[in-house]
XYZ file of C-alpha atoms in Angstrom:
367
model
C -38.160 10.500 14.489
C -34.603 9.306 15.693
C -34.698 6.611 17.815
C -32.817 5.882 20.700
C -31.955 2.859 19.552
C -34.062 0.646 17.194
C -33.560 -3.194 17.630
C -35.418 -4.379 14.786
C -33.057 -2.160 12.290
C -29.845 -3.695 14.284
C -31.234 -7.140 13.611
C -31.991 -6.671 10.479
C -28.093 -6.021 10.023
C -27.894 -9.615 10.065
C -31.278 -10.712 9.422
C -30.740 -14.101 6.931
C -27.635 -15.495 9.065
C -29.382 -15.297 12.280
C -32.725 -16.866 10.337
C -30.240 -19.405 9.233
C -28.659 -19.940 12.585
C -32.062 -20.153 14.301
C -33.258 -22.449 11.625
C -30.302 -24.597 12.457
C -31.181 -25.009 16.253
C -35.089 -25.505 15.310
C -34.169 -28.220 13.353
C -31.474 -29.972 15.180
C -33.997 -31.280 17.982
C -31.440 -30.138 20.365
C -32.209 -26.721 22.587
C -30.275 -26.401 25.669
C -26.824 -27.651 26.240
C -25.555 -28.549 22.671
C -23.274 -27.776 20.046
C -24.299 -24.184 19.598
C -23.087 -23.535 22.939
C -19.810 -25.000 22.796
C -19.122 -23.066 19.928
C -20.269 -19.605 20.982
C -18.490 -20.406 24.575
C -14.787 -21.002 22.523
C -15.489 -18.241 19.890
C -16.426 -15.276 23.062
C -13.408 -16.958 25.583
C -10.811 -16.776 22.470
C -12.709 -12.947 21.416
C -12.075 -12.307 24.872
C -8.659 -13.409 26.030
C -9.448 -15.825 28.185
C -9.432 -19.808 28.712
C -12.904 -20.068 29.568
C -16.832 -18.426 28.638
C -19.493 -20.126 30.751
C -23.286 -19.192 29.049
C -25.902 -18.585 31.704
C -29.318 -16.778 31.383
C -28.519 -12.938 31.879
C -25.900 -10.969 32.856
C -27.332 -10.615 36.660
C -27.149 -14.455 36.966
C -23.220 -14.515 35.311
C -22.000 -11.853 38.670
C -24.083 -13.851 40.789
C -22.827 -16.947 40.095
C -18.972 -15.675 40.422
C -19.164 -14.210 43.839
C -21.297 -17.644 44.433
C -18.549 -19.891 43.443
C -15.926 -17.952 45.273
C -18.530 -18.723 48.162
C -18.294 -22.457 47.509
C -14.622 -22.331 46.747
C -13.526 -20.646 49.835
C -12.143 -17.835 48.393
C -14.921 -15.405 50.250
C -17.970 -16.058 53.176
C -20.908 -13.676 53.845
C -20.359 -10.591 55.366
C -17.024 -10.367 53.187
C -16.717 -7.099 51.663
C -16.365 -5.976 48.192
C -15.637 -2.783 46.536
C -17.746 -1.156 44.162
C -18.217 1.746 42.125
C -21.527 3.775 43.394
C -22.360 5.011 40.128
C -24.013 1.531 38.344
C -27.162 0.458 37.581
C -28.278 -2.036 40.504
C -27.710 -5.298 39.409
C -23.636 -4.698 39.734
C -25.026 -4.417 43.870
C -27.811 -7.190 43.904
C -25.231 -9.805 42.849
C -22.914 -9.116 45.825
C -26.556 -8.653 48.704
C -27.626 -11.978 47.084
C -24.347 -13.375 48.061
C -24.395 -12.169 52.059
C -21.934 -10.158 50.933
C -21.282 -6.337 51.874
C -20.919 -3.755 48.792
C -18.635 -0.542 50.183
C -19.984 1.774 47.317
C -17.003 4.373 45.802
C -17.570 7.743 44.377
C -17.067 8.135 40.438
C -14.706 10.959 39.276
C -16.828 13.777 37.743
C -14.784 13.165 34.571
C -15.054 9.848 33.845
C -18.099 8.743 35.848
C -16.235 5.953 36.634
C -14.774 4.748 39.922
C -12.454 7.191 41.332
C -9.625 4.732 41.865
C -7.583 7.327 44.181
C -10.545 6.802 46.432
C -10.556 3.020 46.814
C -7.480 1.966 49.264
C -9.125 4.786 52.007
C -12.089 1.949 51.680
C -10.364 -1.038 52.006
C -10.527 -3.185 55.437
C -9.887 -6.285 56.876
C -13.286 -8.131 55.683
C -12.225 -6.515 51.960
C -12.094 -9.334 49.476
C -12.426 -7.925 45.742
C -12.703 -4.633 44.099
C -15.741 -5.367 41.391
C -14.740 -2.631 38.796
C -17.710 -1.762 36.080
C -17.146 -1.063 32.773
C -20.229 1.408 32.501
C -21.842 3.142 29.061
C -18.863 1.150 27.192
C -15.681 2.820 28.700
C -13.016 0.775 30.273
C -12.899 1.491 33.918
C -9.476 -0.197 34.613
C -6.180 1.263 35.689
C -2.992 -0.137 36.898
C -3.637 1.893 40.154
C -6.879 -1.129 40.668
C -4.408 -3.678 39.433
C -1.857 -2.639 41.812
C -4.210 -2.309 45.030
C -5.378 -5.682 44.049
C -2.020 -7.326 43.942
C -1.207 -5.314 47.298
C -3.958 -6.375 49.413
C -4.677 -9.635 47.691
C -7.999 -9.251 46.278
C -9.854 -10.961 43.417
C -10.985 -8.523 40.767
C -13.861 -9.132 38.866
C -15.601 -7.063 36.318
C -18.775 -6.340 35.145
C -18.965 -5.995 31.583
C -22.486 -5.908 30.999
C -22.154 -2.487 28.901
C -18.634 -3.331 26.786
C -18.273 -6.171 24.966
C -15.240 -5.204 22.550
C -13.141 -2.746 24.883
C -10.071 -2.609 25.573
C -7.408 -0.993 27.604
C -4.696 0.872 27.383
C -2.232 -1.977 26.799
C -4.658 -3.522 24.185
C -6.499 -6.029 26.558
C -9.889 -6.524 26.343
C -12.425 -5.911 29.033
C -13.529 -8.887 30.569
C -10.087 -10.277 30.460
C -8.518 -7.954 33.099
C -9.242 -9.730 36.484
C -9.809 -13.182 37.732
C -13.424 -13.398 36.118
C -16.062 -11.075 34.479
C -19.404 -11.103 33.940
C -21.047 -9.923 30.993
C -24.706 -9.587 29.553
C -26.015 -10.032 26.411
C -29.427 -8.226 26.703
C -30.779 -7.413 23.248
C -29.683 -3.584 23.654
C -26.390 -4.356 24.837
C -23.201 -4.106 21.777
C -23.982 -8.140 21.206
C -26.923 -8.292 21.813
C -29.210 -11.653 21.822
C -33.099 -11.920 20.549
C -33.897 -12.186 24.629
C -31.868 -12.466 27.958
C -28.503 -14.010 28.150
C -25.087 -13.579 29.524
C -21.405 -15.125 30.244
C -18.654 -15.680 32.762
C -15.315 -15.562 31.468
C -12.157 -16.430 33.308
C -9.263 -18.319 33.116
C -9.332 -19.944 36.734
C -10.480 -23.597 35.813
C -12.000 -24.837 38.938
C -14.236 -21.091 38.623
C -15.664 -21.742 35.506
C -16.765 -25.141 36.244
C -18.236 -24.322 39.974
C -19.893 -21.899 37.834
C -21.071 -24.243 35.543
C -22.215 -26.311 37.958
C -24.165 -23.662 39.905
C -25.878 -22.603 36.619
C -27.351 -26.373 36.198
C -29.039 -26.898 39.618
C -25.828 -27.380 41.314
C -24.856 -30.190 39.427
C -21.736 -31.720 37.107
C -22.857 -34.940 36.714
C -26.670 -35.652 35.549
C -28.754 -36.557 39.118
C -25.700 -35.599 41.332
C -25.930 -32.096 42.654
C -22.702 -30.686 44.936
C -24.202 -27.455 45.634
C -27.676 -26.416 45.962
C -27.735 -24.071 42.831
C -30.226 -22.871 40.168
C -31.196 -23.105 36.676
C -29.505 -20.639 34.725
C -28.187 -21.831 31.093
C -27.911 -19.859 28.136
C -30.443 -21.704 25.594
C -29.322 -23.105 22.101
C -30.981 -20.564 19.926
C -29.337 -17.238 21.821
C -26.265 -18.619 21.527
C -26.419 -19.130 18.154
C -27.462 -15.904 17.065
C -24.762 -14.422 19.599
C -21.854 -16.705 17.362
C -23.860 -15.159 14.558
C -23.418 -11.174 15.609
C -20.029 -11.890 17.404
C -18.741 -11.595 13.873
C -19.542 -8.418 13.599
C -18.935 -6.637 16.904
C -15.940 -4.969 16.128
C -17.160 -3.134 12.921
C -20.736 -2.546 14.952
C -18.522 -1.285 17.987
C -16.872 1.188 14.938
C -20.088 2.506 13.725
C -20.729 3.516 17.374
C -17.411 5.288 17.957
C -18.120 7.457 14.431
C -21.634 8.584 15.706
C -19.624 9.672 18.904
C -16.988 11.071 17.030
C -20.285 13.650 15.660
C -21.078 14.196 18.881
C -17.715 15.238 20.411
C -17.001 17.273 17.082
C -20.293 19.288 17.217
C -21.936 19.905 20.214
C -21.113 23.441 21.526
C -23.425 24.060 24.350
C -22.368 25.214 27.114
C -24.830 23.939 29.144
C -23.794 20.575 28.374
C -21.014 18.543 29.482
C -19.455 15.281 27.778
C -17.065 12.938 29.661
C -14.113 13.265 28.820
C -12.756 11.744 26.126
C -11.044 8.325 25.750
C -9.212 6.664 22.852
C -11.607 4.876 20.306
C -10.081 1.385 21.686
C -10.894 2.106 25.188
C -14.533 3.177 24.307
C -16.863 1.077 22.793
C -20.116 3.498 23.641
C -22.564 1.548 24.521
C -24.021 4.624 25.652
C -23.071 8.108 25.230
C -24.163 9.990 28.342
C -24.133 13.519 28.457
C -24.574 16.074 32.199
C -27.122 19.102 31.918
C -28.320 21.039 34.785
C -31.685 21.373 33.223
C -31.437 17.596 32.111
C -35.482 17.273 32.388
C -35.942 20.397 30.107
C -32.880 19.165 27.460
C -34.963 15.394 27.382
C -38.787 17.015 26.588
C -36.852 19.575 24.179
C -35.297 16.646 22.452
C -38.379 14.660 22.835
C -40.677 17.378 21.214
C -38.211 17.508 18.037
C -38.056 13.933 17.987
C -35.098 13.081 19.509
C -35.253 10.118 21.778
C -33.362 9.819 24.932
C -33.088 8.113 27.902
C -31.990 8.551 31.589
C -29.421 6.001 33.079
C -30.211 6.207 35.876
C -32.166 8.599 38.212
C -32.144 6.707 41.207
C -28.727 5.974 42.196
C -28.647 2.147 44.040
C -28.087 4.174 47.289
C -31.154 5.735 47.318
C -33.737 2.718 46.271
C -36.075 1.808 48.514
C -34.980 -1.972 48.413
C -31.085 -0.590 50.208
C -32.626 1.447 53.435
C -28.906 0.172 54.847
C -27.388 2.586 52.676
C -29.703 5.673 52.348
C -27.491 7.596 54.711
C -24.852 7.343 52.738
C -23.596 10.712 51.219
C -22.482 10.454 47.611
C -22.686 13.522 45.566
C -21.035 12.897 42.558
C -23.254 9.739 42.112
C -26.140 11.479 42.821
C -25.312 14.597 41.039
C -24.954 12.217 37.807
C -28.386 10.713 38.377
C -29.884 14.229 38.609
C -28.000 15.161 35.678
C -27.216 12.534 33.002
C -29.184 12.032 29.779
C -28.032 9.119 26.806
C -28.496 10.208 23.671
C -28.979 8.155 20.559
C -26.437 5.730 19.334
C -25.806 2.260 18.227
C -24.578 0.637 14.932
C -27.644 1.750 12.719
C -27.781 5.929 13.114
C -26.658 7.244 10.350
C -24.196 10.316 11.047
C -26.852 13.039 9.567
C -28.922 12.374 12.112
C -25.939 12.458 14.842
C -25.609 15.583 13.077
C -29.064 16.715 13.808
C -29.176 15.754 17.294
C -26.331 18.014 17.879
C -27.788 21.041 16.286
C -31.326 20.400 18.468
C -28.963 20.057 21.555
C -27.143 23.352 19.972
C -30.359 25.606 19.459
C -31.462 24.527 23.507
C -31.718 27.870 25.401
């Protein structure tokens, strides 16, 4: 059996530090709002490139909280628009509905399955107010045509970066550093990964990160004095030690990933399968490696019955779930043509290339 991705082999990685590390927070008597979090906030901010990491409880909460603070800054008011990439899994859209604000969804190119940026300024309007670009199965999703429009129409740009802790761009900056705040999750299946939920603003607007922070602890700065009527959202002691712990070692994890996709670009030759195209290792940090097939359902019980395991990400575009009937008449093809289509296959810092290499003959030998 290969599995899609095993998260008791990737822990055991670094089984005795994180024991250590957890040991550590057990017996310091101190759980929420300590040392551990200072630390892991500086370490990801200056992994990052930026002047600030905020910990909060997932990575939901962390876009949430940014369009929420540009709320209570100012900067944005419901019914303020913001552009977003259709193809994403739904919690990109839930944090700008939760917000009162409106998410004008963009079609992916068929290439890249990422936003189509030539696509965006057509979309942009007077109520327009950020372009939330999403780093999705690991590849960067930037371009200085987004940069541009940004700087043109004077709109913040904020990222998710749920899916690529460890990209970067062409010019060698890393994802999550790109805009005027990101939000990234640290889910345990995610590149860093945490032993639960858990997640991160970064930025390097000041007065963001700590209206964030505040929002994130009931609304409040200063114990029993609450500005804003927030929630409790605070990444606990023990995640954030383990994530100091495994933030170590994301780069060479991130380069185990990139040789099991290296297989999988070098060796699969059927032609009833399509890969996206292919980026440079830097901008890629494969968090997923998604594949098209017009007979996806019949590729996933083929792989299945070999024992292969695979997922879908993810057959119901946002568009099309029951909880958006505002936008079921939208018409998106290429979004929905990659829902009907896609399938991940295995990958992550503990396959071992020979069984890469026997995926792609199984996916080879499919008739």
């Amino acid at each position: 059996m290969i599995p899609f991705l095993s998260l008791k082999d990737v822990t055991a990685l670094r089984e005795d530090l994180i024991q250590e590390a957890v040991h550590r927070v057990v017996s310091s008597g101190w759980y929420l709002q300590g040392k551990e979090n200072e630390r892991f906030e500086s370490d990801y901010a200056a992994y990052i490139g930026t002047s600030y990491a905020v910990g909060c409880a997932n990575g939901l909460d962390a876009l949430i909280w940014i369009f929420r603070a540009y709320i209570e800054m100012g900067v944005m008011a419901p019914g303020d628009e913001v552009i977003v990439p259709a193809n994403t899994f739904i919690a990109t859209i839930l944090a700008i509905t939760e917000n009162g604000l409106t998410p004008v969804l963009v079609e992916p190119r068929a290439d890249t399955l990422e936003m189509d940026d030539s696509l965006i300024e057509g979309k942009i309007g007077p109520k327009t107010k950020a372009i939330c670009i999403v780093h999705l199965y690991g590849r960067n999703a930037y371009s200085e045509k987004i940069g541009q429009l940004c700087q043109k129409y004077s709109l913040k740009l904020i990222e998710d970066n749920a899916q690529a802790h460890g990209c970067r761009t062409a010019d060698g900056r890393r994802t999550g550093s790109l805009g005027d705040a990101a939000g990234h999750s640290f889910y345990p299946g995610k590149n860093l990964g945490a032993l639960g939920d858990g997640g991160a603003v970064t930025t390097n607007d000041r007065e963001l990160a700590e209206t964030v922070r505040s929002l994130a602890n009931y609304g409040s700065s200063k114990k029993y004095v609450f500005r804003y009527c927030g929630r409790n959202s605070r990444l606990d002691e023990i995640q954030a030690a383990v994530l100091d712990v495994k933030l170590k070692y994301l780069d060479s994890d991130n380069d185990s990933r990139r040789k099991i996709a290296a297989v999988y670009y070098g060796n699969i030759s059927n032609p009833s399968v399509q890969m996206p195209a292919l980026l440079p290792d830097s901008q890629n940090v494969y968090h997923l490696f998604p594949i098209l097939c017009e007979r996806r359902d019949e590729l996933a019980d083929y792989l299945k019955d070999r024992g292969v395991s695979c997922l879908i990400h993810y057959p119901v575009p946002p568009h099309r779930q029951e909880c958006y009937p505002g936008l079921a008449g939208l018409s998106l093809p290429v979004t929905e043509y990659i829902a009907e289509h896609e399938l991940s296959l295995p990958i992550g810092p503990v396959i071992t290339v020979q069984e890469a290499l026997e995926v792609c003959s199984i996916i080879n030998s499919f008739r």
